Coordinates of N, CA and C in Angstrom, one line a residue:
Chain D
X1293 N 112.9 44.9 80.6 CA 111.5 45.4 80.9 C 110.9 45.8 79.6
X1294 N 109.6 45.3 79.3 CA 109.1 45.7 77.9 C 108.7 47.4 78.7
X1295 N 108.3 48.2 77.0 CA 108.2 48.9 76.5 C 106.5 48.9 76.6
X1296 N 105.8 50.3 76.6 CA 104.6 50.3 76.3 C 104.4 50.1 74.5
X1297 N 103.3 49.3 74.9 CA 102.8 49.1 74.1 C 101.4 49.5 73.5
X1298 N 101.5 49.2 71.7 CA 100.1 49.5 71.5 C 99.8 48.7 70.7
X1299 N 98.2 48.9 69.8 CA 97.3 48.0 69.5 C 96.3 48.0 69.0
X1300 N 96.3 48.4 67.2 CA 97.1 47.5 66.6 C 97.9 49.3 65.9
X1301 N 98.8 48.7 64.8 CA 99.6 50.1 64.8 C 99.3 50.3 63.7
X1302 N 98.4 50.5 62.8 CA 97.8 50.5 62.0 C 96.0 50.5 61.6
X1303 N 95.8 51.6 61.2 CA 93.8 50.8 61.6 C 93.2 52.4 60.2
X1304 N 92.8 51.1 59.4 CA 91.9 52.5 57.9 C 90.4 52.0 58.1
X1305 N 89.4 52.6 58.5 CA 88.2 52.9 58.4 C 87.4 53.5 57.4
X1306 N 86.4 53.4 57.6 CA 85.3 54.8 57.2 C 84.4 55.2 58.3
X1307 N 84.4 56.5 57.5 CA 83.6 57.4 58.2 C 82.2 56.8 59.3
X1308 N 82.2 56.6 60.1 CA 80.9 56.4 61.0 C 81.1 54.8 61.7
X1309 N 82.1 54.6 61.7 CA 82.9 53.0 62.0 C 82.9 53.3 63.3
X1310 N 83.1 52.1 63.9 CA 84.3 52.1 65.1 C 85.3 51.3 65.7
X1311 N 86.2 52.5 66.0 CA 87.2 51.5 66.1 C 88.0 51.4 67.7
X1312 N 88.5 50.7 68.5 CA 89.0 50.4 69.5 C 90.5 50.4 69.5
X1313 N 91.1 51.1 70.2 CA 92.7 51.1 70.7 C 92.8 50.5 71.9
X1314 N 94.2 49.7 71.5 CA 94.9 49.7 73.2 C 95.8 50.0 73.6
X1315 N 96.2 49.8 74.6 CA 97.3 50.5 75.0 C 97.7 49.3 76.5
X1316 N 98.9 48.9 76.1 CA 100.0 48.2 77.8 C 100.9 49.1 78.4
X1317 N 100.7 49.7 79.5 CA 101.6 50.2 79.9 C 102.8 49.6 80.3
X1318 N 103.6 50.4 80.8 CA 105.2 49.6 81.0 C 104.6 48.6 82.6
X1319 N 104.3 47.5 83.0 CA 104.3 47.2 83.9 C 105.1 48.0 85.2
X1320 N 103.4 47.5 86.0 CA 103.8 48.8 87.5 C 103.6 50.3 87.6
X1321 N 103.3 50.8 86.2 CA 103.1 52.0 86.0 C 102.0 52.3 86.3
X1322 N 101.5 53.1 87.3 CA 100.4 53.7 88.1 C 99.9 54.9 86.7
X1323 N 100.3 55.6 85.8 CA 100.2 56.4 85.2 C 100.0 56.1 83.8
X1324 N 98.9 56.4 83.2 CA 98.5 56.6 81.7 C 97.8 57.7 81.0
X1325 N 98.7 57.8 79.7 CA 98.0 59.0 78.6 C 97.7 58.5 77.8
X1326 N 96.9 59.4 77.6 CA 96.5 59.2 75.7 C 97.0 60.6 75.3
X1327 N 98.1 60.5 73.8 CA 98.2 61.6 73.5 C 97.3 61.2 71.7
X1328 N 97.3 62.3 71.3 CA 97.0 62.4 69.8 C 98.3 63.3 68.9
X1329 N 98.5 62.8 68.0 CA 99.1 63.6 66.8 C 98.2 64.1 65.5
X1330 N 97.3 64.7 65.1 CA 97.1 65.6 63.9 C 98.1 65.9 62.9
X1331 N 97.8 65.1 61.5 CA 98.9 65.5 60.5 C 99.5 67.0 60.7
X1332 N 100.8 67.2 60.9 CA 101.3 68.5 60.7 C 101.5 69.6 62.1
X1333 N 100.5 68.6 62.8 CA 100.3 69.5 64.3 C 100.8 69.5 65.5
X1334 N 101.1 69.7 66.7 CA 101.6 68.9 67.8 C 100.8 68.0 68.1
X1335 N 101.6 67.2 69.4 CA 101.2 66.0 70.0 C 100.0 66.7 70.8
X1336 N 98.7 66.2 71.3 CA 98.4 66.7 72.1 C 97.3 65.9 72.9
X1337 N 97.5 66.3 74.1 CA 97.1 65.5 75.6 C 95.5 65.1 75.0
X1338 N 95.5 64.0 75.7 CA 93.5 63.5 75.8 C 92.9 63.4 77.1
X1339 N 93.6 62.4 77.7 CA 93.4 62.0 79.1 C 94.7 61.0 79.7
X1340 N 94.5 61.4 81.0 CA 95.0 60.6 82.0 C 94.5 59.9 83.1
X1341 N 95.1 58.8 83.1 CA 94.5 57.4 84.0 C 95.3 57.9 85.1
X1342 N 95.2 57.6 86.8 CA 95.7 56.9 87.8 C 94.8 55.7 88.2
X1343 N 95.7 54.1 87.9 CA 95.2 52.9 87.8 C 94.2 53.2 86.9
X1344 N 92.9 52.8 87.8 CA 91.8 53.0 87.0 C 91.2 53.8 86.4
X1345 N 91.5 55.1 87.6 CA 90.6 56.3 87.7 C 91.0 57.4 86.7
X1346 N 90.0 58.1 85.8 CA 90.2 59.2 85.2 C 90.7 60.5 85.9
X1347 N 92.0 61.0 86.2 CA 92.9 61.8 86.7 C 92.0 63.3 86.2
X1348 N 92.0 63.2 84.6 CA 92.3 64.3 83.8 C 91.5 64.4 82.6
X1349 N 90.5 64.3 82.1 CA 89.9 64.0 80.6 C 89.9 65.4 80.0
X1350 N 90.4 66.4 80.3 CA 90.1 68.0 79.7 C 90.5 67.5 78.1
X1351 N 91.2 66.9 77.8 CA 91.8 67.3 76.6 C 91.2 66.3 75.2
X1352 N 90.1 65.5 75.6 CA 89.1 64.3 74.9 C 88.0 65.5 73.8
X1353 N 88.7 64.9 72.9 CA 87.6 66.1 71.7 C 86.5 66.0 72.0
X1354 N 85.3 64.8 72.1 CA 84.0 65.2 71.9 C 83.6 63.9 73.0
X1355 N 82.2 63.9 73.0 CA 81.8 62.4 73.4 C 81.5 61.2 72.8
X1356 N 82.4 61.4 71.8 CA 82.5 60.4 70.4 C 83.3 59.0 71.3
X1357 N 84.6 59.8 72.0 CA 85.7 59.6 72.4 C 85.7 59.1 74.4
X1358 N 85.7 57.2 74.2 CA 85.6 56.6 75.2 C 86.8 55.9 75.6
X1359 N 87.2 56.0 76.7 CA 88.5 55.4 77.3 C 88.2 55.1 78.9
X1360 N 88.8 54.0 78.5 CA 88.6 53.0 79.9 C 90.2 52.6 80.2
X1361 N 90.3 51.6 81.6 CA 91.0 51.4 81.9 C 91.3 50.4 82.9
X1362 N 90.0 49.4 82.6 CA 89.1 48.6 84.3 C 91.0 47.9 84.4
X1363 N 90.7 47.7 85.9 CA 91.6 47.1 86.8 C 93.0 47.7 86.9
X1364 N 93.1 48.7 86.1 CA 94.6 49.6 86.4 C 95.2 49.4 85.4
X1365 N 95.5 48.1 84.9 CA 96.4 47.7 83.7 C 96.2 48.2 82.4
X1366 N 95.8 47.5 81.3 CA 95.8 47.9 80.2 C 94.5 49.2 79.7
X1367 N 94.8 49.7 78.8 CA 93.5 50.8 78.1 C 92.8 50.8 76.9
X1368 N 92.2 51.0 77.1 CA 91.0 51.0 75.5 C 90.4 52.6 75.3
X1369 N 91.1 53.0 73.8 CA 90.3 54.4 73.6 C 89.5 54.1 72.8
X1370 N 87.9 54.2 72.5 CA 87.1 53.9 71.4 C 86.6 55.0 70.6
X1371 N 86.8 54.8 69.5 CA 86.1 56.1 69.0 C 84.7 55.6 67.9
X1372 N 83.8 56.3 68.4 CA 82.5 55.7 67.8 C 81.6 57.1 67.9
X1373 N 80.7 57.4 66.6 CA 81.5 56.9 65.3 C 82.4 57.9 64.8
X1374 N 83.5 57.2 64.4 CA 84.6 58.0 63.5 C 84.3 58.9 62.7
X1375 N 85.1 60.5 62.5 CA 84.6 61.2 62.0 C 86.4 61.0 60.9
X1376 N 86.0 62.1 59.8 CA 87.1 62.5 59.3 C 88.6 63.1 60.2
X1377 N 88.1 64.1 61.0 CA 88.9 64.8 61.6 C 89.6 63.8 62.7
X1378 N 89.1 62.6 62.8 CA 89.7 61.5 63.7 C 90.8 61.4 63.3
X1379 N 91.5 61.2 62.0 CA 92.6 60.8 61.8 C 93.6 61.5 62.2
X1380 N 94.5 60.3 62.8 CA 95.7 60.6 63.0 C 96.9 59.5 63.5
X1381 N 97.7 60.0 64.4 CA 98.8 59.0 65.5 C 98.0 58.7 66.9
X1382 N 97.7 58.4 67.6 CA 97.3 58.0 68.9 C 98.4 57.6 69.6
X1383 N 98.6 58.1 70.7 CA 100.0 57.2 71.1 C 99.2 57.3 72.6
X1384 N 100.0 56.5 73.5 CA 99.6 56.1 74.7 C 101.1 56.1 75.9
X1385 N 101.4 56.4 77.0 CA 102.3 57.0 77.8 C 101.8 56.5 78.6
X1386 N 102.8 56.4 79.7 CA 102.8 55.2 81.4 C 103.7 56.3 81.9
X1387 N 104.1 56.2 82.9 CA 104.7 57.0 84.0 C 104.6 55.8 85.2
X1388 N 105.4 56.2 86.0 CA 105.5 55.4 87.6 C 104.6 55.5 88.6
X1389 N 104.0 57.2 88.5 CA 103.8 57.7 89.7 C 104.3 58.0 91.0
X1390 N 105.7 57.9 91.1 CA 105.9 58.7 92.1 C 107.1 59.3 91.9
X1391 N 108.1 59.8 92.4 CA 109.2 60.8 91.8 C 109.2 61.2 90.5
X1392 N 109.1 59.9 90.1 CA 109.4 60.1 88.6 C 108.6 60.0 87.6
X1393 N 107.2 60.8 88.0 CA 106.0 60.8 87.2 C 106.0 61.9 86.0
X1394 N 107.4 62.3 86.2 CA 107.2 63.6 84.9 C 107.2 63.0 83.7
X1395 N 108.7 61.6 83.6 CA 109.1 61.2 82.8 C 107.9 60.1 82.1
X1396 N 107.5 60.7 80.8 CA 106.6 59.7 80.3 C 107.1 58.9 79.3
X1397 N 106.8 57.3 79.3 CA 107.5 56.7 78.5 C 106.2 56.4 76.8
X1398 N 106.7 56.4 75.9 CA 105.4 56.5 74.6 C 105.6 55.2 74.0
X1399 N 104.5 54.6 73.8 CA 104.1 53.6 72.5 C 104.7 54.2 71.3
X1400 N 104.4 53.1 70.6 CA 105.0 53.5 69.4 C 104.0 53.9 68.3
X1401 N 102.6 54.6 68.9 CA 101.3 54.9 68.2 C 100.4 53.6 67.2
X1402 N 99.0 54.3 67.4 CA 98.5 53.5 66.2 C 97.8 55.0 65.6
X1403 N 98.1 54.4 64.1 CA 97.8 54.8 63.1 C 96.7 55.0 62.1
X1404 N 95.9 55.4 62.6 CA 94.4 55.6 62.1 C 94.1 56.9 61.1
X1405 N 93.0 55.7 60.0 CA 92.7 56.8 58.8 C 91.3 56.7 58.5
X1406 N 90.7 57.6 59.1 CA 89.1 57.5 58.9 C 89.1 58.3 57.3
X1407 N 88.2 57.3 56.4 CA 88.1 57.5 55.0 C 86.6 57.9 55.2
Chain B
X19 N 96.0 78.7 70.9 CA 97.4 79.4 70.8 C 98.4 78.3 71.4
X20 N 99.6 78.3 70.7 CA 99.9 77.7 71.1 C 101.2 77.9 72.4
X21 N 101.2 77.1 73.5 CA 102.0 77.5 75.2 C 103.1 77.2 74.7
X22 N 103.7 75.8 73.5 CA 105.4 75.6 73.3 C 105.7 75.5 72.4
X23 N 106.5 76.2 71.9 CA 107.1 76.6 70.2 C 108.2 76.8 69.8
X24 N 108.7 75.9 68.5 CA 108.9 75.4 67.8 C 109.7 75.9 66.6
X25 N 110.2 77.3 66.7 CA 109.9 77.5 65.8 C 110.7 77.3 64.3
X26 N 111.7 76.4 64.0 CA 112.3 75.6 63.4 C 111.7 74.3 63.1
X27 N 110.8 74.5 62.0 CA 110.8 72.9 61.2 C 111.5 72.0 61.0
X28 N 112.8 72.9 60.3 CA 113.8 72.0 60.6 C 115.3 72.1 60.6
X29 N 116.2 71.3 60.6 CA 118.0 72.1 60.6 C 118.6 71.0 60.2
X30 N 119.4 71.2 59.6 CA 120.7 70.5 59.1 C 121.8 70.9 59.5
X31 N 122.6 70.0 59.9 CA 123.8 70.1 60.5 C 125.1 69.1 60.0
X32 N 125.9 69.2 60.0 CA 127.1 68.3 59.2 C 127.7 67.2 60.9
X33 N 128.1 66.3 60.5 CA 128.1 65.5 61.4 C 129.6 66.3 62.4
X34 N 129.9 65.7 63.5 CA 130.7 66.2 64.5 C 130.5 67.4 64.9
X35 N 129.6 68.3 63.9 CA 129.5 69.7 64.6 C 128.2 70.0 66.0
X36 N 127.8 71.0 65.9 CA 126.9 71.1 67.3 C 125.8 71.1 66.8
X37 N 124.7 70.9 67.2 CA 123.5 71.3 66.9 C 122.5 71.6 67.6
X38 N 121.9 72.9 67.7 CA 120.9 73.6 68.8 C 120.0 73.7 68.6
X39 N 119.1 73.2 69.0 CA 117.6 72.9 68.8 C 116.8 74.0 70.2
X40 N 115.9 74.9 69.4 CA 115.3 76.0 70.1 C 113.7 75.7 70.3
X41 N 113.4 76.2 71.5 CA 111.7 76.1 72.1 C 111.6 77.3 72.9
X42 N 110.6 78.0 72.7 CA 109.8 79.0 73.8 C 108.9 78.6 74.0
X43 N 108.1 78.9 75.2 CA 106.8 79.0 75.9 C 106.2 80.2 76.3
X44 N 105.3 79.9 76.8 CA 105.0 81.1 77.2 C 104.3 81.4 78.3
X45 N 103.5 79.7 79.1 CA 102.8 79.9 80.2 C 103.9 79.9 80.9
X46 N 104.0 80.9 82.4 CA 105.1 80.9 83.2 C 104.7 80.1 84.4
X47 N 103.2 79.2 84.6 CA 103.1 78.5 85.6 C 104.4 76.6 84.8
X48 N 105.2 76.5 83.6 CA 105.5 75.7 83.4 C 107.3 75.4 84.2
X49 N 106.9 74.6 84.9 CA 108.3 74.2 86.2 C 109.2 72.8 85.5
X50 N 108.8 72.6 84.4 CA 109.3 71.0 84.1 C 109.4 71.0 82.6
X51 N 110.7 70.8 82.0 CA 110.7 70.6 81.0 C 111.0 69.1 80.3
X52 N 111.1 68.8 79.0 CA 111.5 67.7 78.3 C 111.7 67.5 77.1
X53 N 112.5 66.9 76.6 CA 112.8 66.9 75.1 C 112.7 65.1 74.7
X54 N 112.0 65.0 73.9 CA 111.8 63.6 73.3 C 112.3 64.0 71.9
X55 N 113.0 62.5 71.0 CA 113.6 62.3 70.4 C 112.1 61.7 69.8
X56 N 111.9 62.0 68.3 CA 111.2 60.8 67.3 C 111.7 60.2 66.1
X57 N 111.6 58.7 65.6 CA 111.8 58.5 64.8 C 110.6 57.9 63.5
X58 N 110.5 58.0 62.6 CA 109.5 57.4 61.8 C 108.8 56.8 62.4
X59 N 107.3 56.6 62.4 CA 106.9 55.4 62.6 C 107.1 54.7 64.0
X60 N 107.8 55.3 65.0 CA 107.9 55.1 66.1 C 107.3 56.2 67.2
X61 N 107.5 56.0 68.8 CA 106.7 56.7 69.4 C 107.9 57.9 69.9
X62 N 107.6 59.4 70.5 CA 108.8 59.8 71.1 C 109.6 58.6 71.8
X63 N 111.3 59.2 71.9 CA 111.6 58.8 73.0 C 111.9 59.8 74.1
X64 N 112.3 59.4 74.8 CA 112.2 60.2 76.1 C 114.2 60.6 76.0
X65 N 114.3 62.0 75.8 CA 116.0 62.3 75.7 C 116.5 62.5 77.2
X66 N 115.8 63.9 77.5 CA 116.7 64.8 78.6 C 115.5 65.3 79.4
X67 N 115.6 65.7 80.5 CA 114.8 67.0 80.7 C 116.0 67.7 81.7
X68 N 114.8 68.8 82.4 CA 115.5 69.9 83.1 C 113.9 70.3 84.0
X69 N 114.9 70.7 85.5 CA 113.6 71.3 85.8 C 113.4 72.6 86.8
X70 N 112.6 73.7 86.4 CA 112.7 75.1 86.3 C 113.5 75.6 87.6
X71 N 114.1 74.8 88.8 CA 115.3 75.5 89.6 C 116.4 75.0 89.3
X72 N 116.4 74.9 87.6 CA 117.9 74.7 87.0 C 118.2 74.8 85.8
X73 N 119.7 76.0 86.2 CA 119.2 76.7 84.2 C 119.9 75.6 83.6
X74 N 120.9 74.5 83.8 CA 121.3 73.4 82.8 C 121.5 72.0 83.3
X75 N 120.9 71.3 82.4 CA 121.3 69.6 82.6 C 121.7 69.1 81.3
X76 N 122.8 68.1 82.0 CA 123.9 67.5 81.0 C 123.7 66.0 80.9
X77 N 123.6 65.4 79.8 CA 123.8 63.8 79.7 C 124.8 63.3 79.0
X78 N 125.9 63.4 78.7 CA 126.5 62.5 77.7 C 126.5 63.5 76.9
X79 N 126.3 63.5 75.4 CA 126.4 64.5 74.1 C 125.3 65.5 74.0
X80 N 124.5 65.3 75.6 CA 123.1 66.6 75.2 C 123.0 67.1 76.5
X81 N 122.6 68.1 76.7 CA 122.6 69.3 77.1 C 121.3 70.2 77.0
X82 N 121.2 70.6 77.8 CA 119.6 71.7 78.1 C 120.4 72.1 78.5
X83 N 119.6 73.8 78.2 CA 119.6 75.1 78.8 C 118.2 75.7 79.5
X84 N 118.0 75.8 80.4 CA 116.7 76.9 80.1 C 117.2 77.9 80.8
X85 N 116.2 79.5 80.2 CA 116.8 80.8 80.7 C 115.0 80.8 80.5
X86 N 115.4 80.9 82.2 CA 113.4 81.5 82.4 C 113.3 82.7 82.8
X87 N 113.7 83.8 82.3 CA 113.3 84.7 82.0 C 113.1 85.2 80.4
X88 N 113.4 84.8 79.8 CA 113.5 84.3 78.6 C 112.1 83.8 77.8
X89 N 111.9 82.7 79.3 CA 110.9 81.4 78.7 C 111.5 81.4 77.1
X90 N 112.4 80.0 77.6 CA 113.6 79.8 76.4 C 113.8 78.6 77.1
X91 N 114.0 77.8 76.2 CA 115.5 76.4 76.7 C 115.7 76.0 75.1
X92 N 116.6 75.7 75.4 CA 117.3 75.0 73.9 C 118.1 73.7 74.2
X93 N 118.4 72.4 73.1 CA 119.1 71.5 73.1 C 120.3 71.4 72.8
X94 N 121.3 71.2 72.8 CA 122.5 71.5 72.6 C 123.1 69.7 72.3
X95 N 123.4 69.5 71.1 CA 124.0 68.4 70.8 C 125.1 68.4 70.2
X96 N 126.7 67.8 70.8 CA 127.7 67.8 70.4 C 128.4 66.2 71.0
X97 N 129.4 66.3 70.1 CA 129.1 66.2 68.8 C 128.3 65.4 68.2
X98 N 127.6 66.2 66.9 CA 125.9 65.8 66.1 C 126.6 64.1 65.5
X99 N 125.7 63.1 65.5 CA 125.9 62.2 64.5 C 125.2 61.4 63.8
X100 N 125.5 61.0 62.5 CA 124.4 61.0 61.7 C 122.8 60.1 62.4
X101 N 123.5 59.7 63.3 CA 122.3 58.6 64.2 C 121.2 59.7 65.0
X102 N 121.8 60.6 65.0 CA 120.4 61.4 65.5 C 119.6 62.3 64.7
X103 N 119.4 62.2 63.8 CA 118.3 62.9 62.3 C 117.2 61.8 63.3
X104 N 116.2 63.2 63.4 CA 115.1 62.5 64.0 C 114.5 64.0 64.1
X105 N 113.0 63.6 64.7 CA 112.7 64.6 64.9 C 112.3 64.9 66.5
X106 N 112.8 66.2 66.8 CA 113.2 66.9 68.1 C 111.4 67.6 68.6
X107 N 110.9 66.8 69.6 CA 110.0 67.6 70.6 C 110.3 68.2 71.7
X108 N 110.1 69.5 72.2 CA 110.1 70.2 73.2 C 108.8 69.7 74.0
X109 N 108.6 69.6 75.5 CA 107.4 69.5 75.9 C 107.4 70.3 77.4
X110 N 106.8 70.7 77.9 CA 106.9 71.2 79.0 C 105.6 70.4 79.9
X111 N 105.5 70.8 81.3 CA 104.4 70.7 82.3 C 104.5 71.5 83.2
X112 N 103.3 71.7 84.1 CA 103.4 72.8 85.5 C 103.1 71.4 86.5
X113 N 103.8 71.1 86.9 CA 104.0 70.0 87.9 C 102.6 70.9 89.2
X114 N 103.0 71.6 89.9 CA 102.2 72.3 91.1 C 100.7 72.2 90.3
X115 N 100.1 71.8 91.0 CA 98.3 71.9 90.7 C 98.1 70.8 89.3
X116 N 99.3 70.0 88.9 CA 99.3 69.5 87.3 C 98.8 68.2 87.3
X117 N 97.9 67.9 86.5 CA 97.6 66.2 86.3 C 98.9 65.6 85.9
X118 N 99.7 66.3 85.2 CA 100.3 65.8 84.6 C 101.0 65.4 83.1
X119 N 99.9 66.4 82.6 CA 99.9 66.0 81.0 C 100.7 67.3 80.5
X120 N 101.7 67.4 79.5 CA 102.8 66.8 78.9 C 101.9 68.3 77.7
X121 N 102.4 69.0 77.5 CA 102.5 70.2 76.6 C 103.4 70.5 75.4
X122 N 103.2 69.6 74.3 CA 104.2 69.6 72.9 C 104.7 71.1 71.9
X123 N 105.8 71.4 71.7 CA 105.7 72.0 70.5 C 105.4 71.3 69.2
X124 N 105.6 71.8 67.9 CA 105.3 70.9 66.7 C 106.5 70.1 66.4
X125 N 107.4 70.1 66.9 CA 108.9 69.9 66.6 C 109.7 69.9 65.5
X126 N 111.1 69.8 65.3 CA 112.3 70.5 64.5 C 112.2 68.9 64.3
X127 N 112.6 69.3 63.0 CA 113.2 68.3 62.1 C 114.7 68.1 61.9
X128 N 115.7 67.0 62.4 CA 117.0 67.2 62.1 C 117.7 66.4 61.9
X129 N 118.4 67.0 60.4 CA 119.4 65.9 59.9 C 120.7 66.4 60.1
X130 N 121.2 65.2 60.1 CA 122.8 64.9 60.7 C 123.8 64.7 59.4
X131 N 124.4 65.2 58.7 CA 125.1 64.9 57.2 C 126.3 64.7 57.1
X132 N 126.6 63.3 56.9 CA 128.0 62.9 57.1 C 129.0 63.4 56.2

């Protein structure tokens, strides 16, 4: 069974750019995050997908910050336009949805550097 | 402020011996815990969890504790080997009323030294 995935794992900008992430969940997986990493900081929550639908967005810093998820499957976080403080790890998480929705599985992040 | 912490940057430990990796919290609606493993450049992995109607779960070489009264759980790794120098996240959730999302400390840094 593959592994979630992401896309691309690497991404350097400037300031007022935009740029697009993706994210594959583990196939079948009814459940998606977006977490973020800040140099030095914890991991911390953005939003959550069921299928399509936005579960959860409390944790989306500004309305810079767009994430979709048409048809359940794959995700796109866009950030437009990039600020400084954008930078960081992005990682993306699937879950099952049902017993076993605690357990989140992670991408291996993309790596963004707003210059 | 932060709900899960950390408060070990990092530990070293000599290989075969034990090594205890510590987290508090502090919201007491959190009923679910988890410990992911990271490596460079990769994403957590998913180690162990535990969940709050049980003070311990065992896998193989790892081991949770939580003592919720406390709001405490720690990792317990024996015996350490040099293959797990990584870095150690605690994460908790409140499953009841919960979307779901996944509450990090900063996590422990740990080397294994043969």
């Amino acid at each position: 069974e593959a592994g979630v995935t992401q896309f691309p794992s690497h991404s350097v900008i400037e300031k007022g750019q935009t740029v697009t992430l993706r994210c594959d969940p583990i196939s079948g997986h009814d459940n998606l995050y977006w977490y973020r990493r800040v140099m030095g900081k914890e991991i911390k929550f953005l939003l959550h997908f069921v299928k399509e639908s936005k579960q959860d967005e409390s944790g989306m810093p500004n309305n810079r910050f767009l994430a979709e998820r048409t048809g359940g499957t794959y995700s796109t976080l866009k950030v437009q336009p990039a600020e400084l403080e954008d930078s960081g790890v992005y990682f993306c998480a699937s879950s099952r949805g049902d017993r076993s929705w605690e357990t989140q599985y992670f991408g291996p992040g993309t790596r963004l550097l707003v210059l | 402020d932060q709900q899960v912490k950390q408060n070990s940057p990092s530990l070293s430990v000599q290989e075969g011996r034990i090594s205890i990796l510590n987290c508090d919290y502090t919201n007491s609606m959190f009923d679910y815990f988890l410990w992911y493993k990271k490596y460079p450049a990769e994403g957590p992995t998913f180690l162990i969890s535990i969940s709050s109607i049980k003070d311990k779960n065992e896998d193989g070489r790892f081991t949770v504790f939580l003592n919720k009264s406390a709001k405490h759980l720690s990792l317990h790794i024996v015996p350490s080997q040099p293959g797990d120098s990584a870095v150690y996240f605690c994460a908790a959730s409140a499953r009841r009323g919960s979307q779901g999302n996944l509450i990090f400390g900063k996590g422990t840094k740990l080397s294994v030294k043969p």
